[in-house]
Amino acid sequence: MSILLETKNLTKRFGGLEAVKDVNIQVKEREIHALIGPNGAGKTTTLSMINGTLRPTAGEVLFLGQEITGKPTYVVANLGIGRTFQNIKQFGSLTVLENLMVGGMSHYNKGGVLHMLLHMKETRHMEEAVEEKAKEILSRIGMEAFEKEYAGNLPYGRQKVLELGRALMGDPRLILLDEPAAGLNPSERAEFVEILKNVYESGIDLFLIEHNMDVVMNISHRITVLNFGRQIAEGTPQEIANNETVIKAYLGDRFSEGKNRRG
Ligand SMILES: Nc1ncnc2c1ncn2[C@@H]1O[C@H](COP(=O)(O)OP(=O)(O)OP(=O)(O)O)[C@@H](O)[C@H]1O
Ligand SMILES: [Mg+2]
């Protein structure tokens, strides 16, 4: 299997703090890869360096063999990497459909607002195409019924699903997800896992940060573990669940407490 995404000695310093140090991750094609570890381990920072939200202090990021280190987020997105955020970033006062269309229009519109005004007919066609696509994505994520609802009025679980929908609008090859199931109740979580599996089966690979071990163990093919910015293990779910170092640093607490930090 060929490598889709690769980091080489990826490092981020914030002043004196080494938030991420020499991290080497390989996400292979047709893989669901999870990134786990305690709070503050450097997981979000790693994701942010991959999609261009943060510039690495050192190291490289390669996507499909091409170096993308430090490229702006829109360039990375156009190359095929979508992302969802740990904190919800949608527009509460727009409808669900509009939330999808906002991202979609900016994706199509390379010419700017003036271009759009001067080419109203073209713009209209583009808008229709984006709307059609947004509706297709709503059905993929099981949210057709919520099309006209304001995003801000949705239950939390639906807002997380909408975040995923927004990432899908960019036609990604790979989606980076930052704690997609955090704060979901067990039935919302089960539903989310099904949606993620469907997305994966549609040909999109996933790289996700997740604290919920049920989710991680259920859907991941491979897992990378960070602790204090360092990569302490990598392997199959089975290997990770039985890894002494990982149990000491992270899993021991979680399994013995039988719950996760954010419920
Ligand atoms: N912009 C920043 N400036 C300074 N320090 C930061 C910044 N962003 C993150 N950090 C620090 O870097 C370390 C790694 O943070 P990061 O958010 O990547 O952790 P995480 O693994 O995602 O944790 P969590 O599970 O709580 O989301 C933490 O000590 C954090 O306080
Ligand atoms: Mg985080």
Short mmCIF file of C-alpha atoms and ligand atoms in Angstrom, two decimals:
data_model
loop_
_atom_site.label_atom_id
_atom_site.label_comp_id
_atom_site.label_asym_id
_atom_site.label_seq_id
_atom_site.Cartn_x
_atom_site.Cartn_y
_atom_site.Cartn_z
CA MET A 1 0.00 0.00 0.00
CA SER A 2 1.38 3.38 -0.85
CA ILE A 3 1.78 6.22 1.57
CA LEU A 4 -0.81 8.98 1.44
CA LEU A 5 0.45 11.28 4.16
CA GLU A 6 3.80 11.34 5.86
CA THR A 7 5.46 13.52 8.49
CA LYS A 8 9.23 13.49 8.91
CA ASN A 9 10.68 14.66 12.22
CA LEU A 10 7.81 17.09 12.54
CA THR A 11 8.54 19.53 15.36
CA LYS A 12 6.80 22.55 16.89
CA ARG A 13 8.19 24.76 19.62
CA PHE A 14 6.12 27.40 21.38
CA GLY A 15 8.78 29.49 23.13
CA GLY A 16 10.54 27.06 25.44
CA LEU A 17 7.90 24.35 25.08
CA GLU A 18 8.48 21.49 22.64
CA ALA A 19 4.82 20.78 21.90
CA VAL A 20 5.69 18.27 19.15
CA LYS A 21 9.13 16.73 18.72
CA ASP A 22 10.39 14.56 15.86
CA VAL A 23 7.07 12.98 15.00
CA ASN A 24 7.11 10.50 12.09
CA ILE A 25 3.67 9.37 11.02
CA GLN A 26 2.72 7.43 7.91
CA VAL A 27 -0.90 7.26 6.85
CA LYS A 28 -1.26 4.67 4.10
CA GLU A 29 -3.83 4.72 1.33
CA ARG A 30 -7.12 3.11 2.33
CA GLU A 31 -6.38 3.47 6.01
CA ILE A 32 -8.18 4.91 9.01
CA HIS A 33 -5.39 6.12 11.25
CA ALA A 34 -5.94 7.43 14.78
CA LEU A 35 -3.76 9.77 16.81
CA ILE A 36 -4.20 9.36 20.55
CA GLY A 37 -2.55 10.53 23.76
CA PRO A 38 -3.14 12.53 26.95
CA ASN A 39 -4.29 16.16 27.05
CA GLY A 40 -1.57 18.49 25.86
CA ALA A 41 0.36 15.66 24.13
CA GLY A 42 0.57 17.68 20.89
CA LYS A 43 -2.18 16.04 18.86
CA THR A 44 -3.99 19.17 17.68
CA THR A 45 -0.66 20.87 17.05
CA THR A 46 0.36 17.96 14.81
CA LEU A 47 -2.89 18.18 12.83
CA SER A 48 -2.48 21.93 12.49
CA MET A 49 1.00 21.54 11.05
CA ILE A 50 -0.29 19.00 8.53
CA ASN A 51 -3.07 21.20 7.17
CA GLY A 52 -1.12 24.46 7.30
CA THR A 53 -2.88 26.12 10.21
CA LEU A 54 0.49 26.15 12.02
CA ARG A 55 3.93 26.37 10.49
CA PRO A 56 6.31 23.66 11.76
CA THR A 57 9.48 24.69 13.57
CA ALA A 58 11.26 21.81 11.86
CA GLY A 59 10.51 18.71 9.83
CA GLU A 60 8.45 17.95 6.76
CA VAL A 61 4.94 17.05 5.69
CA LEU A 62 4.41 15.06 2.49
CA PHE A 63 1.08 14.34 0.82
CA LEU A 64 1.07 11.84 -2.05
CA GLY A 65 4.83 12.20 -2.16
CA GLN A 66 4.70 15.97 -2.61
CA GLU A 67 6.13 18.26 0.04
CA ILE A 68 3.44 20.50 1.52
CA THR A 69 5.30 21.75 4.61
CA GLY A 70 4.13 25.20 5.66
CA LYS A 71 1.80 25.66 2.68
CA PRO A 72 -1.32 27.77 3.38
CA THR A 73 -4.48 25.91 4.38
CA TYR A 74 -6.35 26.66 1.14
CA VAL A 75 -3.51 25.17 -0.92
CA VAL A 76 -3.47 22.07 1.27
CA ALA A 77 -7.28 21.85 1.00
CA ASN A 78 -7.13 22.11 -2.80
CA LEU A 79 -4.57 19.31 -2.88
CA GLY A 80 -7.12 17.08 -1.14
CA ILE A 81 -6.81 17.40 2.64
CA GLY A 82 -9.96 18.44 4.51
CA ARG A 83 -10.17 19.15 8.22
CA THR A 84 -12.65 19.40 11.06
CA PHE A 85 -11.85 21.30 14.25
CA GLN A 86 -11.92 20.46 17.95
CA ASN A 87 -14.19 23.46 18.52
CA ILE A 88 -17.16 23.88 16.24
CA LYS A 89 -16.57 26.55 13.60
CA GLN A 90 -19.81 26.77 11.68
CA PHE A 91 -22.09 29.77 11.26
CA GLY A 92 -24.94 29.45 13.76
CA SER A 93 -27.15 32.00 12.02
CA LEU A 94 -26.94 30.29 8.62
CA THR A 95 -28.97 27.24 7.74
CA VAL A 96 -27.41 23.81 7.47
CA LEU A 97 -27.53 24.00 3.65
CA GLU A 98 -26.02 27.50 3.64
CA ASN A 99 -23.21 26.36 5.93
CA LEU A 100 -22.23 23.74 3.38
CA MET A 101 -22.62 26.17 0.48
CA VAL A 102 -20.40 28.87 2.01
CA GLY A 103 -17.42 26.53 2.02
CA GLY A 104 -18.38 25.16 -1.39
CA MET A 105 -18.67 28.56 -3.07
CA SER A 106 -15.29 29.70 -1.83
CA HIS A 107 -13.87 26.44 -3.12
CA TYR A 108 -15.24 27.05 -6.63
CA ASN A 109 -14.82 30.79 -6.75
CA LYS A 110 -11.24 31.47 -7.77
CA GLY A 111 -11.94 34.89 -9.29
CA GLY A 112 -13.15 36.85 -6.28
CA VAL A 113 -16.35 38.79 -5.62
CA LEU A 114 -15.94 41.22 -8.54
CA HIS A 115 -15.57 38.36 -10.96
CA MET A 116 -18.73 36.83 -9.53
CA LEU A 117 -20.67 40.09 -10.00
CA LEU A 118 -19.44 40.55 -13.56
CA HIS A 119 -20.37 37.02 -14.45
CA MET A 120 -23.74 36.69 -12.80
CA LYS A 121 -24.92 33.96 -15.09
CA GLU A 122 -21.83 31.89 -14.52
CA THR A 123 -22.12 32.57 -10.81
CA ARG A 124 -25.72 31.42 -10.84
CA HIS A 125 -24.68 28.15 -12.49
CA MET A 126 -21.94 27.72 -9.97
CA GLU A 127 -24.36 28.34 -7.12
CA GLU A 128 -26.71 25.71 -8.51
CA ALA A 129 -23.88 23.23 -8.79
CA VAL A 130 -22.75 23.95 -5.23
CA GLU A 131 -26.30 23.62 -3.94
CA GLU A 132 -26.72 20.31 -5.68
CA LYS A 133 -23.50 19.07 -4.18
CA ALA A 134 -24.45 20.33 -0.70
CA LYS A 135 -27.70 18.38 -0.93
CA GLU A 136 -25.89 15.27 -2.03
CA ILE A 137 -23.58 15.60 0.99
CA LEU A 138 -26.54 16.13 3.32
CA SER A 139 -27.93 12.82 2.22
CA ARG A 140 -24.52 11.17 2.64
CA ILE A 141 -24.39 12.35 6.26
CA GLY A 142 -28.06 11.60 6.90
CA MET A 143 -29.05 15.24 7.46
CA GLU A 144 -31.50 15.98 4.62
CA ALA A 145 -34.24 16.62 7.17
CA PHE A 146 -32.23 19.47 8.72
CA GLU A 147 -31.50 21.34 5.47
CA LYS A 148 -33.39 24.51 6.43
CA GLU A 149 -32.60 24.44 10.15
CA TYR A 150 -30.26 27.09 11.56
CA ALA A 151 -26.98 25.43 12.43
CA GLY A 152 -27.04 27.13 15.83
CA ASN A 153 -30.31 25.36 16.69
CA LEU A 154 -29.01 21.86 15.96
CA PRO A 155 -28.31 19.43 18.78
CA TYR A 156 -24.57 19.21 19.49
CA GLY A 157 -24.25 15.79 17.86
CA ARG A 158 -25.70 17.12 14.60
CA GLN A 159 -23.37 20.09 14.66
CA LYS A 160 -20.43 17.69 14.78
CA VAL A 161 -21.84 15.80 11.79
CA LEU A 162 -22.30 19.10 9.93
CA GLU A 163 -18.61 19.85 10.55
CA LEU A 164 -17.81 16.65 8.73
CA GLY A 165 -20.16 17.69 5.91
CA ARG A 166 -18.29 20.96 5.54
CA ALA A 167 -15.03 19.07 5.16
CA LEU A 168 -16.63 16.86 2.50
CA MET A 169 -17.56 19.88 0.36
CA GLY A 170 -13.90 20.28 -0.65
CA ASP A 171 -13.80 16.81 -2.29
CA PRO A 172 -11.00 15.64 -0.02
CA ARG A 173 -8.89 12.54 -0.50
CA LEU A 174 -8.08 12.58 3.22
CA ILE A 175 -9.93 14.17 6.14
CA LEU A 176 -8.23 15.17 9.39
CA LEU A 177 -10.67 15.06 12.30
CA ASP A 178 -9.99 16.58 15.70
CA GLU A 179 -12.04 14.72 18.32
CA PRO A 180 -15.12 14.24 16.16
CA ALA A 181 -16.96 12.23 18.82
CA ALA A 182 -16.11 14.38 21.85
CA GLY A 183 -19.18 15.34 23.83
CA LEU A 184 -21.50 12.97 21.96
CA ASN A 185 -23.79 10.65 23.88
CA PRO A 186 -23.49 6.90 23.18
CA SER A 187 -26.23 6.79 20.52
CA GLU A 188 -24.91 9.90 18.74
CA ARG A 189 -21.47 8.35 18.92
CA ALA A 190 -22.62 5.08 17.36
CA GLU A 191 -24.32 7.06 14.60
CA PHE A 192 -21.18 9.11 14.01
CA VAL A 193 -19.06 5.98 13.70
CA GLU A 194 -21.45 4.68 11.03
CA ILE A 195 -21.17 7.95 9.12
CA LEU A 196 -17.38 7.84 9.35
CA LYS A 197 -17.38 4.29 8.03
CA ASN A 198 -19.58 5.36 5.11
CA VAL A 199 -17.26 8.25 4.32
CA TYR A 200 -14.30 5.87 4.41
CA GLU A 201 -16.10 3.39 2.17
CA SER A 202 -16.79 6.16 -0.34
CA GLY A 203 -13.01 6.31 -0.89
CA ILE A 204 -11.87 8.98 1.57
CA ASP A 205 -9.16 8.13 4.08
CA LEU A 206 -9.31 9.37 7.66
CA PHE A 207 -6.74 10.60 10.16
CA LEU A 208 -8.44 11.28 13.45
CA ILE A 209 -7.65 12.43 16.94
CA GLU A 210 -9.97 10.72 19.37
CA HIS A 211 -10.13 10.13 23.12
CA ASN A 212 -12.99 7.69 23.05
CA MET A 213 -11.40 4.25 23.01
CA ASP A 214 -14.54 2.51 21.77
CA VAL A 215 -14.45 4.68 18.67
CA VAL A 216 -10.69 4.36 18.20
CA MET A 217 -10.56 0.60 18.64
CA ASN A 218 -13.68 0.09 16.54
CA ILE A 219 -12.67 1.95 13.38
CA SER A 220 -8.88 2.37 13.25
CA HIS A 221 -6.55 0.24 11.20
CA ARG A 222 -3.49 1.84 12.79
CA ILE A 223 -2.86 4.06 15.80
CA THR A 224 -0.06 6.48 16.64
CA VAL A 225 0.39 7.51 20.27
CA LEU A 226 1.83 10.83 21.44
CA ASN A 227 2.92 11.72 24.96
CA PHE A 228 4.50 15.08 25.87
CA GLY A 229 5.04 15.80 22.18
CA ARG A 230 6.89 12.53 21.55
CA GLN A 231 5.72 9.56 19.56
CA ILE A 232 5.73 6.65 22.01
CA ALA A 233 4.09 3.92 19.92
CA GLU A 234 2.56 3.00 16.58
CA GLY A 235 0.68 -0.13 15.63
CA THR A 236 -2.60 -1.94 15.17
CA PRO A 237 -5.36 -1.41 17.77
CA GLN A 238 -4.46 -4.80 19.24
CA GLU A 239 -0.78 -3.90 19.55
CA ILE A 240 -1.55 -0.51 21.08
CA ALA A 241 -4.04 -1.92 23.59
CA ASN A 242 -1.33 -4.32 24.81
CA ASN A 243 1.61 -1.90 24.72
CA GLU A 244 3.01 -1.42 28.26
CA THR A 245 4.34 2.08 27.58
CA VAL A 246 0.99 3.21 26.20
CA ILE A 247 -0.92 1.65 29.07
CA LYS A 248 1.30 3.49 31.57
CA ALA A 249 1.14 6.83 29.80
CA TYR A 250 -2.48 6.86 28.72
CA LEU A 251 -4.67 3.80 28.46
CA GLY A 252 -4.28 2.55 32.03
CA ASP A 253 -6.14 5.51 33.47
CA ARG A 254 -8.76 5.51 30.81
CA PHE A 255 -9.61 1.85 31.03
CA SER A 256 -9.47 1.64 34.82
CA GLU A 257 -11.70 4.69 35.20
CA GLY A 258 -13.93 3.23 32.51
CA LYS A 259 -14.84 6.63 31.14
CA ASN A 260 -13.40 9.46 29.12
CA ARG A 261 -12.46 12.93 30.03
CA ARG A 262 -15.25 14.66 28.16
CA GLY A 263 -17.99 12.18 28.87
N1 LIG B 1 -0.60 28.50 20.15
C1 LIG B 1 0.03 27.98 21.21
N2 LIG B 1 0.91 28.72 21.92
C2 LIG B 1 1.57 28.18 22.99
N3 LIG B 1 1.41 26.92 23.41
C3 LIG B 1 0.54 26.15 22.74
C4 LIG B 1 -0.19 26.63 21.62
N4 LIG B 1 -0.99 25.63 21.15
C5 LIG B 1 -0.75 24.58 21.95
N5 LIG B 1 0.15 24.88 22.91
C6 LIG B 1 0.68 23.96 23.92
O1 LIG B 1 1.25 22.86 23.24
C7 LIG B 1 0.98 21.63 23.91
C8 LIG B 1 0.24 20.71 22.97
O2 LIG B 1 -1.08 21.22 22.75
P1 LIG B 1 -2.14 20.51 21.81
O3 LIG B 1 -3.32 21.40 21.75
O4 LIG B 1 -1.50 20.12 20.55
O5 LIG B 1 -2.47 19.21 22.67
P2 LIG B 1 -3.57 18.06 22.40
O6 LIG B 1 -2.84 16.77 22.39
O7 LIG B 1 -4.39 18.39 21.23
O8 LIG B 1 -4.43 18.15 23.75
P3 LIG B 1 -6.04 17.95 23.99
O9 LIG B 1 -6.26 16.47 24.11
O10 LIG B 1 -6.28 18.62 25.30
O11 LIG B 1 -6.77 18.59 22.86
C9 LIG B 1 0.19 22.01 25.16
O12 LIG B 1 1.10 22.12 26.24
C10 LIG B 1 -0.40 23.36 24.82
O13 LIG B 1 -0.61 24.13 25.98
MG MG B 2 -6.37 18.86 20.95
#
